[in-house]
mmCIF file of C-alpha atoms in Angstrom:
data_model
loop_
_atom_site.group_PDB
_atom_site.id
_atom_site.type_symbol
_atom_site.label_atom_id
_atom_site.label_comp_id
_atom_site.label_asym_id
_atom_site.label_seq_id
_atom_site.Cartn_x
_atom_site.Cartn_y
_atom_site.Cartn_z
ATOM 1 C CA UNK X 268 106.858 71.668 101.953
ATOM 2 C CA UNK X 269 107.520 75.393 101.122
ATOM 3 C CA UNK X 270 110.933 76.270 101.646
ATOM 4 C CA UNK X 271 111.850 79.651 101.500
ATOM 5 C CA UNK X 272 114.966 80.906 100.700
ATOM 6 C CA UNK X 273 116.784 84.060 98.658
ATOM 7 C CA UNK X 274 115.566 87.180 98.390
ATOM 8 C CA UNK X 275 111.627 86.219 99.497
ATOM 9 C CA UNK X 276 113.362 84.938 102.770
ATOM 10 C CA UNK X 277 114.307 88.578 103.699
ATOM 11 C CA UNK X 278 111.778 90.034 102.513
ATOM 12 C CA UNK X 279 109.065 88.183 104.443
ATOM 13 C CA UNK X 280 111.521 88.691 107.458
ATOM 14 C CA UNK X 281 111.131 92.192 106.358
ATOM 15 C CA UNK X 282 107.497 92.826 106.247
ATOM 16 C CA UNK X 283 107.853 90.666 109.597
ATOM 17 C CA UNK X 284 109.613 93.542 111.756
ATOM 18 C CA UNK X 285 107.974 96.006 109.196
ATOM 19 C CA UNK X 286 104.546 95.188 111.095
ATOM 20 C CA UNK X 287 106.482 94.308 114.888
ATOM 21 C CA UNK X 288 107.573 97.913 114.460
ATOM 22 C CA UNK X 289 104.260 99.291 113.481
ATOM 23 C CA UNK X 290 102.495 97.251 116.058
ATOM 24 C CA UNK X 291 104.891 98.693 118.443
ATOM 25 C CA UNK X 292 104.441 101.508 117.356
ATOM 26 C CA UNK X 293 100.613 101.901 118.020
ATOM 27 C CA UNK X 294 100.951 100.170 121.249
ATOM 28 C CA UNK X 295 103.120 103.073 122.783
ATOM 29 C CA UNK X 296 101.136 105.570 121.168
ATOM 30 C CA UNK X 297 97.992 104.007 122.808
ATOM 31 C CA UNK X 298 99.623 103.694 126.107
ATOM 32 C CA UNK X 299 101.018 107.500 126.077
ATOM 33 C CA UNK X 300 98.206 109.515 124.896
ATOM 34 C CA UNK X 301 95.262 107.348 123.865
ATOM 35 C CA UNK X 302 93.094 111.329 123.114
ATOM 36 C CA UNK X 303 95.845 111.223 120.642
ATOM 37 C CA UNK X 304 95.846 108.069 119.451
ATOM 38 C CA UNK X 305 91.533 108.572 119.270
ATOM 39 C CA UNK X 306 92.411 111.268 117.020
ATOM 40 C CA UNK X 307 94.711 108.936 114.838
ATOM 41 C CA UNK X 308 91.632 106.901 114.305
ATOM 42 C CA UNK X 309 89.081 109.644 113.987
ATOM 43 C CA UNK X 310 91.518 110.842 111.453
ATOM 44 C CA UNK X 311 92.154 107.794 109.464
ATOM 45 C CA UNK X 312 88.314 107.001 108.845
ATOM 46 C CA UNK X 313 87.525 110.503 108.069
ATOM 47 C CA UNK X 314 90.181 110.189 105.062
ATOM 48 C CA UNK X 315 88.566 106.955 104.325
ATOM 49 C CA UNK X 316 84.932 108.084 103.837
ATOM 50 C CA UNK X 317 86.281 111.147 101.812
ATOM 51 C CA UNK X 318 87.942 108.753 99.410
ATOM 52 C CA UNK X 319 84.103 107.019 99.905
ATOM 53 C CA UNK X 320 82.859 109.441 98.198
ATOM 54 C CA UNK X 321 85.490 110.548 95.900
ATOM 55 C CA UNK X 322 84.764 107.139 94.530
ATOM 56 C CA UNK X 323 80.797 107.264 94.224
ATOM 57 C CA UNK X 324 81.244 110.839 92.638
ATOM 58 C CA UNK X 325 83.182 109.659 90.051
ATOM 59 C CA UNK X 326 81.111 106.158 89.605
ATOM 60 C CA UNK X 327 77.897 108.778 89.030
ATOM 61 C CA UNK X 328 79.933 111.427 86.946
ATOM 62 C CA UNK X 329 80.909 108.242 85.182
ATOM 63 C CA UNK X 330 77.871 106.041 84.701
ATOM 64 C CA UNK X 331 75.981 109.199 83.320
ATOM 65 C CA UNK X 332 78.368 109.278 80.446
ATOM 66 C CA UNK X 333 80.814 111.642 82.072
ATOM 67 C CA UNK X 334 78.632 115.141 82.047
#
């Protein structure tokens, strides 16, 4: 069995607390203002889409010899 002690235990506990706080915040936003939550999701997916497009443009540029 793996025994987590010291700094590793603090890091694991910090991550658990951060995830818990994030989940509570997301649920709070969804419950109190579903329309705004939907806007946040749309903004997030738009950002992912823009990033994927930029990576695709860069790969095309690189495949063409950087011209």
